[in-house]
Amino acid sequence: MILLPFGCYCSQLKVHPKNWESINASTKKGWYVFYRFYDPTCKDDPRFKNGKLVILKKINHLKDLAARQGEVRSVIALELCKLKENAYNPIIGRKIDHQLDYFLIEPSTPFIEALNQVEKRIKAAPSTTRDLKSSIRFVTKAAIHLRYDEIPIKLISRKHIKQILSHIDLYFGESIYRYNKIRSYLMILYKELIELETVEVNPVRDISKKKGVEKLRKLLSDIDRQKIDAYLKEHQYRLWLFMHIFFHSGARLTEMMNIKEHHVNLTKQIFIVTIKKGSYYKEVEKPIKNIAIPFWEEAMILCKRNAYTRI
């Protein structure tokens, strides 16, 4: 993704046909540059839930291959300049005025309204976005009971946040895990609010995490594992295959589910996963153990080019 002004972003600009840079590219077919533009303020608009597809076609009047290729490069460079330097927004069809307060959250904004607005600006993994929304729902219920929901965000202090967290424990049952999770997501929201200069300080920062006893995990016995292995192999073979690949992978379940054919290199015995933590995305190479090679080979047999693996 390409980061743009005011929290917007877009995909890499691509060209149709894919071989447009080749000397064998045909100018008889229509060429176009395309990308997808995202505006966080339009996230709740069903028309732009998945961004706006932008297509640039003003290149087909050139029949000479070299001239058309040069024009494509020029179109890409100019479009990137418009998006980055001029803050052009294809959704509204014009340049964004740097003086507009449309993208800002005023310090006088009511507490809960400010949290909901700032959540829309945060780009993060789907799981983080879900947890942010869930945390805001808990905070909203507590804030309404305590009559904090209409207090301007600039006046919310550490004591308000502390009482909200305590109120959540009181009404929903004490949970160290939930308490610390909501505190962590409030930290994320307030970090963005500080960068917007909506607030000057983060009232969550000096609230300590709750400490408790870390309980031991319940593990299956060797006999139970053997029973499960035998049952899955007989009745759910593909799941059995995935179980062995996953067990030896050292990766998370969500990471394994997003692996495609081109992410796997059996010759080098590696596969690539995308690690998503909050707003942090990173591709990482992981080794395929010798013991897992037969399982990977079987799983890849039916996998088509660029498709998700059938594991």
PDB file of C-alpha atoms in Angstrom:
ATOM      1  CA  MET A   1       0.000   0.000   0.000  1.00  0.00           C
ATOM      2  CA  ILE A   2       1.051   3.610  -0.670  1.00  0.00           C
ATOM      3  CA  LEU A   3       0.405   6.026   2.216  1.00  0.00           C
ATOM      4  CA  LEU A   4      -1.145   9.354   1.202  1.00  0.00           C
ATOM      5  CA  PRO A   5      -2.077  12.625   2.992  1.00  0.00           C
ATOM      6  CA  PHE A   6      -4.928  12.798   5.543  1.00  0.00           C
ATOM      7  CA  GLY A   7      -4.845   9.080   6.350  1.00  0.00           C
ATOM      8  CA  CYS A   8      -5.721   8.001   2.816  1.00  0.00           C
ATOM      9  CA  TYR A   9      -3.840   5.249   0.957  1.00  0.00           C
ATOM     10  CA  CYS A  10      -3.902   3.381  -2.318  1.00  0.00           C
ATOM     11  CA  SER A  11      -2.704   0.148  -3.882  1.00  0.00           C
ATOM     12  CA  GLN A  12       0.297   0.001  -6.211  1.00  0.00           C
ATOM     13  CA  LEU A  13      -0.487   1.404  -9.646  1.00  0.00           C
ATOM     14  CA  LYS A  14      -0.652  -1.470 -12.145  1.00  0.00           C
ATOM     15  CA  VAL A  15      -1.040  -1.727 -15.902  1.00  0.00           C
ATOM     16  CA  HIS A  16      -3.184  -3.889 -18.170  1.00  0.00           C
ATOM     17  CA  PRO A  17      -1.865  -5.875 -19.996  1.00  0.00           C
ATOM     18  CA  LYS A  18       0.666  -7.319 -17.558  1.00  0.00           C
ATOM     19  CA  ASN A  19       3.352  -7.604 -20.269  1.00  0.00           C
ATOM     20  CA  TRP A  20       3.100  -3.916 -21.205  1.00  0.00           C
ATOM     21  CA  GLU A  21       6.853  -3.424 -20.754  1.00  0.00           C
ATOM     22  CA  SER A  22       7.692  -6.339 -23.064  1.00  0.00           C
ATOM     23  CA  ILE A  23       8.775  -5.843 -26.679  1.00  0.00           C
ATOM     24  CA  ASN A  24       6.031  -8.357 -27.534  1.00  0.00           C
ATOM     25  CA  ALA A  25       3.223  -6.278 -26.002  1.00  0.00           C
ATOM     26  CA  SER A  26       0.389  -5.603 -28.434  1.00  0.00           C
ATOM     27  CA  THR A  27      -0.936  -2.080 -29.030  1.00  0.00           C
ATOM     28  CA  LYS A  28      -4.026  -3.458 -30.747  1.00  0.00           C
ATOM     29  CA  LYS A  29      -5.670  -4.106 -27.393  1.00  0.00           C
ATOM     30  CA  GLY A  30      -6.804  -1.414 -24.973  1.00  0.00           C
ATOM     31  CA  TRP A  31      -4.293  -0.497 -22.268  1.00  0.00           C
ATOM     32  CA  TYR A  32      -5.091   1.127 -18.942  1.00  0.00           C
ATOM     33  CA  VAL A  33      -3.513   2.005 -15.603  1.00  0.00           C
ATOM     34  CA  PHE A  34      -5.507   1.046 -12.513  1.00  0.00           C
ATOM     35  CA  TYR A  35      -5.348   1.192  -8.735  1.00  0.00           C
ATOM     36  CA  ARG A  36      -7.682   1.202  -5.718  1.00  0.00           C
ATOM     37  CA  PHE A  37      -7.989   4.315  -3.552  1.00  0.00           C
ATOM     38  CA  TYR A  38      -9.031   4.200   0.135  1.00  0.00           C
ATOM     39  CA  ASP A  39     -10.347   7.063   2.250  1.00  0.00           C
ATOM     40  CA  PRO A  40     -10.791   6.149   5.956  1.00  0.00           C
ATOM     41  CA  THR A  41     -13.563   8.726   6.338  1.00  0.00           C
ATOM     42  CA  CYS A  42     -15.658   6.777   3.788  1.00  0.00           C
ATOM     43  CA  LYS A  43     -15.308   3.413   5.550  1.00  0.00           C
ATOM     44  CA  ASP A  44     -18.991   3.352   6.539  1.00  0.00           C
ATOM     45  CA  ASP A  45     -20.206   4.277   3.054  1.00  0.00           C
ATOM     46  CA  PRO A  46     -21.230   0.985   1.354  1.00  0.00           C
ATOM     47  CA  ARG A  47     -20.161   2.383  -2.030  1.00  0.00           C
ATOM     48  CA  PHE A  48     -16.550   2.746  -0.881  1.00  0.00           C
ATOM     49  CA  LYS A  49     -16.319  -0.044   1.696  1.00  0.00           C
ATOM     50  CA  ASN A  50     -13.604  -1.666  -0.432  1.00  0.00           C
ATOM     51  CA  GLY A  51     -12.189   1.602  -1.729  1.00  0.00           C
ATOM     52  CA  LYS A  52     -12.676   3.133  -5.169  1.00  0.00           C
ATOM     53  CA  LEU A  53     -11.282   1.486  -8.304  1.00  0.00           C
ATOM     54  CA  VAL A  54      -9.574   4.139 -10.450  1.00  0.00           C
ATOM     55  CA  ILE A  55      -8.900   3.391 -14.143  1.00  0.00           C
ATOM     56  CA  LEU A  56      -6.830   5.659 -16.425  1.00  0.00           C
ATOM     57  CA  LYS A  57      -7.279   4.963 -20.149  1.00  0.00           C
ATOM     58  CA  LYS A  58      -5.936   8.043 -21.957  1.00  0.00           C
ATOM     59  CA  ILE A  59      -3.029   6.187 -23.566  1.00  0.00           C
ATOM     60  CA  ASN A  60      -4.600   4.192 -26.395  1.00  0.00           C
ATOM     61  CA  HIS A  61      -4.331   6.927 -29.026  1.00  0.00           C
ATOM     62  CA  LEU A  62      -0.635   6.035 -29.331  1.00  0.00           C
ATOM     63  CA  LYS A  63      -0.050   3.101 -31.703  1.00  0.00           C
ATOM     64  CA  ASP A  64       3.739   3.022 -31.494  1.00  0.00           C
ATOM     65  CA  LEU A  65       4.766   0.556 -28.757  1.00  0.00           C
ATOM     66  CA  ALA A  66       7.701   2.565 -27.387  1.00  0.00           C
ATOM     67  CA  ALA A  67       5.615   5.753 -27.349  1.00  0.00           C
ATOM     68  CA  ARG A  68       2.750   4.045 -25.516  1.00  0.00           C
ATOM     69  CA  GLN A  69       5.103   2.507 -22.945  1.00  0.00           C
ATOM     70  CA  GLY A  70       6.619   5.927 -22.317  1.00  0.00           C
ATOM     71  CA  GLU A  71       3.163   7.450 -21.954  1.00  0.00           C
ATOM     72  CA  VAL A  72       2.195   4.786 -19.398  1.00  0.00           C
ATOM     73  CA  ARG A  73       5.243   5.646 -17.268  1.00  0.00           C
ATOM     74  CA  SER A  74       4.345   9.322 -17.522  1.00  0.00           C
ATOM     75  CA  VAL A  75       0.711   8.667 -16.511  1.00  0.00           C
ATOM     76  CA  ILE A  76       1.832   6.668 -13.456  1.00  0.00           C
ATOM     77  CA  ALA A  77       4.304   9.360 -12.375  1.00  0.00           C
ATOM     78  CA  LEU A  78       1.748  12.167 -12.788  1.00  0.00           C
ATOM     79  CA  GLU A  79      -0.970  10.262 -10.940  1.00  0.00           C
ATOM     80  CA  LEU A  80       1.359   9.515  -8.011  1.00  0.00           C
ATOM     81  CA  CYS A  81       2.320  13.188  -7.905  1.00  0.00           C
ATOM     82  CA  LYS A  82      -1.368  14.196  -7.782  1.00  0.00           C
ATOM     83  CA  LEU A  83      -2.063  11.722  -4.991  1.00  0.00           C
ATOM     84  CA  LYS A  84       1.027  12.381  -2.867  1.00  0.00           C
ATOM     85  CA  GLU A  85       1.935  16.020  -3.436  1.00  0.00           C
ATOM     86  CA  ASN A  86      -1.441  17.550  -4.280  1.00  0.00           C
ATOM     87  CA  ALA A  87      -3.557  15.393  -1.947  1.00  0.00           C
ATOM     88  CA  TYR A  88      -5.925  14.547  -4.795  1.00  0.00           C
ATOM     89  CA  ASN A  89      -8.905  12.435  -3.695  1.00  0.00           C
ATOM     90  CA  PRO A  90     -10.550  10.413  -6.540  1.00  0.00           C
ATOM     91  CA  ILE A  91     -13.625   9.752  -4.400  1.00  0.00           C
ATOM     92  CA  ILE A  92     -14.580  13.425  -4.103  1.00  0.00           C
ATOM     93  CA  GLY A  93     -12.934  14.212  -7.456  1.00  0.00           C
ATOM     94  CA  ARG A  94     -10.782  17.102  -6.326  1.00  0.00           C
ATOM     95  CA  LYS A  95      -7.771  18.177  -4.321  1.00  0.00           C
ATOM     96  CA  ILE A  96      -8.252  18.187  -0.536  1.00  0.00           C
ATOM     97  CA  ASP A  97      -7.898  21.659   0.982  1.00  0.00           C
ATOM     98  CA  HIS A  98      -5.175  21.530   3.643  1.00  0.00           C
ATOM     99  CA  GLN A  99      -7.125  24.067   5.708  1.00  0.00           C
ATOM    100  CA  LEU A 100     -10.281  21.974   5.951  1.00  0.00           C
ATOM    101  CA  ASP A 101     -11.140  20.514   9.346  1.00  0.00           C
ATOM    102  CA  TYR A 102     -13.025  17.672   7.680  1.00  0.00           C
ATOM    103  CA  PHE A 103     -10.367  15.125   8.644  1.00  0.00           C
ATOM    104  CA  LEU A 104      -9.707  16.496  12.133  1.00  0.00           C
ATOM    105  CA  ILE A 105     -11.335  15.702  15.454  1.00  0.00           C
ATOM    106  CA  GLU A 106     -12.003  18.829  17.468  1.00  0.00           C
ATOM    107  CA  PRO A 107     -11.012  18.893  21.181  1.00  0.00           C
ATOM    108  CA  SER A 108     -14.637  19.783  21.970  1.00  0.00           C
ATOM    109  CA  THR A 109     -15.942  16.545  20.406  1.00  0.00           C
ATOM    110  CA  PRO A 110     -17.892  14.408  22.946  1.00  0.00           C
ATOM    111  CA  PHE A 111     -15.815  11.570  24.398  1.00  0.00           C
ATOM    112  CA  ILE A 112     -17.516   8.551  22.789  1.00  0.00           C
ATOM    113  CA  GLU A 113     -18.047  10.317  19.470  1.00  0.00           C
ATOM    114  CA  ALA A 114     -14.321  11.141  19.372  1.00  0.00           C
ATOM    115  CA  LEU A 115     -13.379   7.494  20.042  1.00  0.00           C
ATOM    116  CA  ASN A 116     -15.631   6.307  17.205  1.00  0.00           C
ATOM    117  CA  GLN A 117     -14.222   8.911  14.826  1.00  0.00           C
ATOM    118  CA  VAL A 118     -10.596   8.152  15.605  1.00  0.00           C
ATOM    119  CA  GLU A 119     -11.169   4.381  15.269  1.00  0.00           C
ATOM    120  CA  LYS A 120     -12.120   4.940  11.622  1.00  0.00           C
ATOM    121  CA  ARG A 121      -8.737   6.556  10.984  1.00  0.00           C
ATOM    122  CA  ILE A 122      -6.658   3.655  12.280  1.00  0.00           C
ATOM    123  CA  LYS A 123      -5.379   1.251   9.652  1.00  0.00           C
ATOM    124  CA  ALA A 124      -4.799  -2.141  11.230  1.00  0.00           C
ATOM    125  CA  ALA A 125      -5.243  -5.874  10.773  1.00  0.00           C
ATOM    126  CA  PRO A 126      -8.916  -7.002  10.668  1.00  0.00           C
ATOM    127  CA  SER A 127      -8.556  -8.721  14.047  1.00  0.00           C
ATOM    128  CA  THR A 128      -7.236  -5.495  15.618  1.00  0.00           C
ATOM    129  CA  THR A 129     -10.048  -3.458  14.049  1.00  0.00           C
ATOM    130  CA  ARG A 130     -12.620  -5.890  15.478  1.00  0.00           C
ATOM    131  CA  ASP A 131     -11.055  -5.676  18.934  1.00  0.00           C
ATOM    132  CA  LEU A 132     -10.968  -1.868  18.768  1.00  0.00           C
ATOM    133  CA  LYS A 133     -14.692  -1.748  17.980  1.00  0.00           C
ATOM    134  CA  SER A 134     -15.432  -4.263  20.736  1.00  0.00           C
ATOM    135  CA  SER A 135     -13.430  -2.254  23.279  1.00  0.00           C
ATOM    136  CA  ILE A 136     -15.272   0.940  22.316  1.00  0.00           C
ATOM    137  CA  ARG A 137     -18.604  -0.828  22.871  1.00  0.00           C
ATOM    138  CA  PHE A 138     -17.577  -1.762  26.439  1.00  0.00           C
ATOM    139  CA  VAL A 139     -16.299   1.767  27.099  1.00  0.00           C
ATOM    140  CA  THR A 140     -19.472   3.293  25.623  1.00  0.00           C
ATOM    141  CA  LYS A 141     -21.771   1.310  27.935  1.00  0.00           C
ATOM    142  CA  ALA A 142     -19.724   2.258  30.996  1.00  0.00           C
ATOM    143  CA  ALA A 143     -19.409   5.918  29.940  1.00  0.00           C
ATOM    144  CA  ILE A 144     -23.192   6.237  29.459  1.00  0.00           C
ATOM    145  CA  HIS A 145     -23.828   4.795  32.936  1.00  0.00           C
ATOM    146  CA  LEU A 146     -21.287   7.191  34.440  1.00  0.00           C
ATOM    147  CA  ARG A 147     -22.546  10.099  32.275  1.00  0.00           C
ATOM    148  CA  TYR A 148     -19.119  10.627  30.755  1.00  0.00           C
ATOM    149  CA  ASP A 149     -20.188  10.057  27.151  1.00  0.00           C
ATOM    150  CA  GLU A 150     -20.950  13.725  26.419  1.00  0.00           C
ATOM    151  CA  ILE A 151     -17.899  15.181  28.170  1.00  0.00           C
ATOM    152  CA  PRO A 152     -15.578  16.870  25.616  1.00  0.00           C
ATOM    153  CA  ILE A 153     -12.633  14.603  24.819  1.00  0.00           C
ATOM    154  CA  LYS A 154     -10.181  17.315  25.945  1.00  0.00           C
ATOM    155  CA  LEU A 155     -11.624  17.167  29.496  1.00  0.00           C
ATOM    156  CA  ILE A 156     -11.367  13.382  29.914  1.00  0.00           C
ATOM    157  CA  SER A 157      -8.659  12.664  32.470  1.00  0.00           C
ATOM    158  CA  ARG A 158      -7.010   9.638  34.043  1.00  0.00           C
ATOM    159  CA  LYS A 159      -9.692   9.385  36.755  1.00  0.00           C
ATOM    160  CA  HIS A 160     -12.440   9.102  34.110  1.00  0.00           C
ATOM    161  CA  ILE A 161     -10.643   6.270  32.308  1.00  0.00           C
ATOM    162  CA  LYS A 162      -9.892   4.491  35.596  1.00  0.00           C
ATOM    163  CA  GLN A 163     -13.550   4.649  36.665  1.00  0.00           C
ATOM    164  CA  ILE A 164     -14.703   3.419  33.246  1.00  0.00           C
ATOM    165  CA  LEU A 165     -12.413   0.379  33.457  1.00  0.00           C
ATOM    166  CA  SER A 166     -13.584  -0.338  37.017  1.00  0.00           C
ATOM    167  CA  HIS A 167     -17.221   0.051  35.932  1.00  0.00           C
ATOM    168  CA  ILE A 168     -16.714  -2.516  33.142  1.00  0.00           C
ATOM    169  CA  ASP A 169     -15.385  -5.020  35.705  1.00  0.00           C
ATOM    170  CA  LEU A 170     -18.320  -4.274  38.012  1.00  0.00           C
ATOM    171  CA  TYR A 171     -21.054  -4.863  35.426  1.00  0.00           C
ATOM    172  CA  PHE A 172     -19.501  -7.516  33.170  1.00  0.00           C
ATOM    173  CA  GLY A 173     -17.531  -9.479  35.757  1.00  0.00           C
ATOM    174  CA  GLU A 174     -13.928  -9.014  36.741  1.00  0.00           C
ATOM    175  CA  SER A 175     -11.489 -10.107  34.037  1.00  0.00           C
ATOM    176  CA  ILE A 176      -7.807  -9.257  34.089  1.00  0.00           C
ATOM    177  CA  TYR A 177      -7.479 -10.164  30.403  1.00  0.00           C
ATOM    178  CA  ARG A 178     -10.377  -7.930  29.302  1.00  0.00           C
ATOM    179  CA  TYR A 179      -9.236  -5.056  31.547  1.00  0.00           C
ATOM    180  CA  ASN A 180      -5.717  -5.065  30.061  1.00  0.00           C
ATOM    181  CA  LYS A 181      -6.987  -5.504  26.501  1.00  0.00           C
ATOM    182  CA  ILE A 182      -9.355  -2.527  26.704  1.00  0.00           C
ATOM    183  CA  ARG A 183      -6.609  -0.457  28.303  1.00  0.00           C
ATOM    184  CA  SER A 184      -4.243  -1.386  25.435  1.00  0.00           C
ATOM    185  CA  TYR A 185      -6.773  -0.427  22.746  1.00  0.00           C
ATOM    186  CA  LEU A 186      -7.541   2.863  24.482  1.00  0.00           C
ATOM    187  CA  MET A 187      -3.796   3.522  24.317  1.00  0.00           C
ATOM    188  CA  ILE A 188      -3.914   3.023  20.534  1.00  0.00           C
ATOM    189  CA  LEU A 189      -6.896   5.369  20.164  1.00  0.00           C
ATOM    190  CA  TYR A 190      -5.319   8.063  22.321  1.00  0.00           C
ATOM    191  CA  LYS A 191      -2.009   7.816  20.468  1.00  0.00           C
ATOM    192  CA  GLU A 192      -3.849   8.822  17.291  1.00  0.00           C
ATOM    193  CA  LEU A 193      -5.753  11.570  19.121  1.00  0.00           C
ATOM    194  CA  ILE A 194      -2.470  13.047  20.330  1.00  0.00           C
ATOM    195  CA  GLU A 195      -1.026  13.022  16.797  1.00  0.00           C
ATOM    196  CA  LEU A 196      -4.146  14.880  15.619  1.00  0.00           C
ATOM    197  CA  GLU A 197      -3.623  17.369  18.490  1.00  0.00           C
ATOM    198  CA  THR A 198      -7.151  16.639  19.674  1.00  0.00           C
ATOM    199  CA  VAL A 199      -5.716  16.042  23.153  1.00  0.00           C
ATOM    200  CA  GLU A 200      -2.411  17.059  24.691  1.00  0.00           C
ATOM    201  CA  VAL A 201      -1.812  14.080  26.994  1.00  0.00           C
ATOM    202  CA  ASN A 202      -2.681  10.400  27.041  1.00  0.00           C
ATOM    203  CA  PRO A 203      -4.703   9.728  30.237  1.00  0.00           C
ATOM    204  CA  VAL A 204      -4.376   5.955  29.769  1.00  0.00           C
ATOM    205  CA  ARG A 205      -0.572   5.932  29.869  1.00  0.00           C
ATOM    206  CA  ASP A 206      -0.230   6.141  33.662  1.00  0.00           C
ATOM    207  CA  ILE A 207      -2.902   3.543  34.395  1.00  0.00           C
ATOM    208  CA  SER A 208      -1.136   0.304  35.291  1.00  0.00           C
ATOM    209  CA  LYS A 209      -1.992  -3.071  33.856  1.00  0.00           C
ATOM    210  CA  LYS A 210      -3.688  -5.513  36.166  1.00  0.00           C
ATOM    211  CA  LYS A 211      -1.557  -8.377  37.392  1.00  0.00           C
ATOM    212  CA  GLY A 212      -2.802 -11.874  38.027  1.00  0.00           C
ATOM    213  CA  VAL A 213      -1.830 -15.523  38.090  1.00  0.00           C
ATOM    214  CA  GLU A 214      -0.917 -16.966  34.706  1.00  0.00           C
ATOM    215  CA  LYS A 215      -2.619 -20.346  34.609  1.00  0.00           C
ATOM    216  CA  LEU A 216      -1.071 -23.449  33.113  1.00  0.00           C
ATOM    217  CA  ARG A 217      -2.379 -24.580  29.759  1.00  0.00           C
ATOM    218  CA  LYS A 218      -4.197 -27.881  29.607  1.00  0.00           C
ATOM    219  CA  LEU A 219      -2.331 -30.169  27.221  1.00  0.00           C
ATOM    220  CA  LEU A 220      -3.422 -33.381  25.548  1.00  0.00           C
ATOM    221  CA  SER A 221      -1.779 -36.577  26.626  1.00  0.00           C
ATOM    222  CA  ASP A 222       0.221 -38.634  24.115  1.00  0.00           C
ATOM    223  CA  ILE A 223      -2.590 -41.192  23.980  1.00  0.00           C
ATOM    224  CA  ASP A 224      -5.199 -38.514  23.234  1.00  0.00           C
ATOM    225  CA  ARG A 225      -3.021 -37.085  20.481  1.00  0.00           C
ATOM    226  CA  GLN A 226      -2.643 -40.496  18.882  1.00  0.00           C
ATOM    227  CA  LYS A 227      -6.419 -41.038  18.961  1.00  0.00           C
ATOM    228  CA  ILE A 228      -7.065 -37.650  17.312  1.00  0.00           C
ATOM    229  CA  ASP A 229      -4.391 -38.292  14.702  1.00  0.00           C
ATOM    230  CA  ALA A 230      -5.849 -41.686  13.762  1.00  0.00           C
ATOM    231  CA  TYR A 231      -9.431 -40.379  13.657  1.00  0.00           C
ATOM    232  CA  LEU A 232      -8.643 -37.380  11.446  1.00  0.00           C
ATOM    233  CA  LYS A 233      -6.553 -39.454   9.060  1.00  0.00           C
ATOM    234  CA  GLU A 234      -9.466 -41.823   8.527  1.00  0.00           C
ATOM    235  CA  HIS A 235     -12.422 -39.405   8.533  1.00  0.00           C
ATOM    236  CA  GLN A 236     -11.029 -35.898   7.756  1.00  0.00           C
ATOM    237  CA  TYR A 237      -7.946 -36.481   5.647  1.00  0.00           C
ATOM    238  CA  ARG A 238      -7.409 -32.876   4.441  1.00  0.00           C
ATOM    239  CA  LEU A 239      -7.716 -31.616   8.014  1.00  0.00           C
ATOM    240  CA  TRP A 240      -5.245 -34.280   9.129  1.00  0.00           C
ATOM    241  CA  LEU A 241      -2.831 -33.106   6.433  1.00  0.00           C
ATOM    242  CA  PHE A 242      -3.207 -29.477   7.532  1.00  0.00           C
ATOM    243  CA  MET A 243      -2.748 -30.450  11.186  1.00  0.00           C
ATOM    244  CA  HIS A 244       0.703 -31.904  10.505  1.00  0.00           C
ATOM    245  CA  ILE A 245       1.747 -28.972   8.312  1.00  0.00           C
ATOM    246  CA  PHE A 246       0.530 -26.470  10.900  1.00  0.00           C
ATOM    247  CA  PHE A 247       2.142 -28.354  13.808  1.00  0.00           C
ATOM    248  CA  HIS A 248       5.594 -28.146  12.198  1.00  0.00           C
ATOM    249  CA  SER A 249       5.184 -24.620  10.746  1.00  0.00           C
ATOM    250  CA  GLY A 250       5.817 -22.355  13.719  1.00  0.00           C
ATOM    251  CA  ALA A 251       3.185 -19.959  12.292  1.00  0.00           C
ATOM    252  CA  ARG A 252      -0.210 -18.697  13.462  1.00  0.00           C
ATOM    253  CA  LEU A 253      -3.414 -20.214  12.124  1.00  0.00           C
ATOM    254  CA  THR A 254      -4.491 -16.955  10.408  1.00  0.00           C
ATOM    255  CA  GLU A 255      -1.083 -16.691   8.747  1.00  0.00           C
ATOM    256  CA  MET A 256      -1.277 -20.258   7.410  1.00  0.00           C
ATOM    257  CA  MET A 257      -4.764 -19.689   5.985  1.00  0.00           C
ATOM    258  CA  ASN A 258      -3.475 -16.850   3.773  1.00  0.00           C
ATOM    259  CA  ILE A 259      -0.645 -18.778   2.100  1.00  0.00           C
ATOM    260  CA  LYS A 260      -0.812 -18.940  -1.702  1.00  0.00           C
ATOM    261  CA  GLU A 261       1.000 -21.163  -4.173  1.00  0.00           C
ATOM    262  CA  HIS A 262       3.731 -18.599  -4.914  1.00  0.00           C
ATOM    263  CA  HIS A 263       4.517 -18.283  -1.189  1.00  0.00           C
ATOM    264  CA  VAL A 264       5.830 -21.850  -1.077  1.00  0.00           C
ATOM    265  CA  ASN A 265       9.237 -22.986  -2.344  1.00  0.00           C
ATOM    266  CA  LEU A 266       9.695 -26.693  -1.723  1.00  0.00           C
ATOM    267  CA  THR A 267      13.149 -26.720  -3.340  1.00  0.00           C
ATOM    268  CA  LYS A 268      14.485 -24.215  -0.809  1.00  0.00           C
ATOM    269  CA  GLN A 269      12.205 -25.610   1.901  1.00  0.00           C
ATOM    270  CA  ILE A 270      10.713 -22.249   2.817  1.00  0.00           C
ATOM    271  CA  PHE A 271       7.295 -20.583   2.826  1.00  0.00           C
ATOM    272  CA  ILE A 272       6.322 -16.939   3.287  1.00  0.00           C
ATOM    273  CA  VAL A 273       3.719 -15.655   5.739  1.00  0.00           C
ATOM    274  CA  THR A 274       2.482 -12.128   6.394  1.00  0.00           C
ATOM    275  CA  ILE A 275       2.659 -11.241  10.071  1.00  0.00           C
ATOM    276  CA  LYS A 276      -0.063  -8.791  11.080  1.00  0.00           C
ATOM    277  CA  LYS A 277       0.236  -7.151  14.490  1.00  0.00           C
ATOM    278  CA  GLY A 278      -1.960  -4.092  14.904  1.00  0.00           C
ATOM    279  CA  SER A 279      -1.019  -1.704  12.090  1.00  0.00           C
ATOM    280  CA  TYR A 280       2.296  -3.529  11.526  1.00  0.00           C
ATOM    281  CA  TYR A 281       2.519  -5.868   8.519  1.00  0.00           C
ATOM    282  CA  LYS A 282       5.659  -7.800   7.589  1.00  0.00           C
ATOM    283  CA  GLU A 283       6.446 -10.739   5.301  1.00  0.00           C
ATOM    284  CA  VAL A 284       8.635 -13.406   6.900  1.00  0.00           C
ATOM    285  CA  GLU A 285      10.265 -16.530   5.501  1.00  0.00           C
ATOM    286  CA  LYS A 286       9.769 -19.668   7.563  1.00  0.00           C
ATOM    287  CA  PRO A 287      11.543 -23.004   7.100  1.00  0.00           C
ATOM    288  CA  ILE A 288       9.809 -26.226   6.094  1.00  0.00           C
ATOM    289  CA  LYS A 289      11.167 -29.024   8.284  1.00  0.00           C
ATOM    290  CA  ASN A 290      12.337 -32.232   6.639  1.00  0.00           C
ATOM    291  CA  ILE A 291       9.655 -34.166   8.489  1.00  0.00           C
ATOM    292  CA  ALA A 292       6.941 -31.906   7.008  1.00  0.00           C
ATOM    293  CA  ILE A 293       8.096 -32.084   3.360  1.00  0.00           C
ATOM    294  CA  PRO A 294       5.834 -35.056   2.414  1.00  0.00           C
ATOM    295  CA  PHE A 295       2.779 -33.263   3.812  1.00  0.00           C
ATOM    296  CA  TRP A 296       3.591 -30.038   1.930  1.00  0.00           C
ATOM    297  CA  GLU A 297       4.227 -31.935  -1.318  1.00  0.00           C
ATOM    298  CA  GLU A 298       0.851 -33.634  -1.118  1.00  0.00           C
ATOM    299  CA  ALA A 299      -0.932 -30.393  -0.256  1.00  0.00           C
ATOM    300  CA  MET A 300       0.631 -28.546  -3.222  1.00  0.00           C
ATOM    301  CA  ILE A 301      -0.315 -31.130  -5.866  1.00  0.00           C
ATOM    302  CA  LEU A 302      -3.811 -29.721  -6.427  1.00  0.00           C
ATOM    303  CA  CYS A 303      -2.847 -26.089  -5.884  1.00  0.00           C
ATOM    304  CA  LYS A 304      -3.276 -23.886  -8.966  1.00  0.00           C
ATOM    305  CA  ARG A 305      -0.995 -20.997  -9.907  1.00  0.00           C
ATOM    306  CA  ASN A 306      -1.390 -17.990  -7.553  1.00  0.00           C
ATOM    307  CA  ALA A 307      -4.286 -19.710  -5.747  1.00  0.00           C
ATOM    308  CA  TYR A 308      -4.567 -20.353  -2.028  1.00  0.00           C
ATOM    309  CA  THR A 309      -2.997 -23.609  -0.954  1.00  0.00           C
ATOM    310  CA  ARG A 310      -5.441 -26.467  -0.426  1.00  0.00           C
ATOM    311  CA  ILE A 311      -4.199 -27.371   3.027  1.00  0.00           C
TER     312      ILE A 311
END
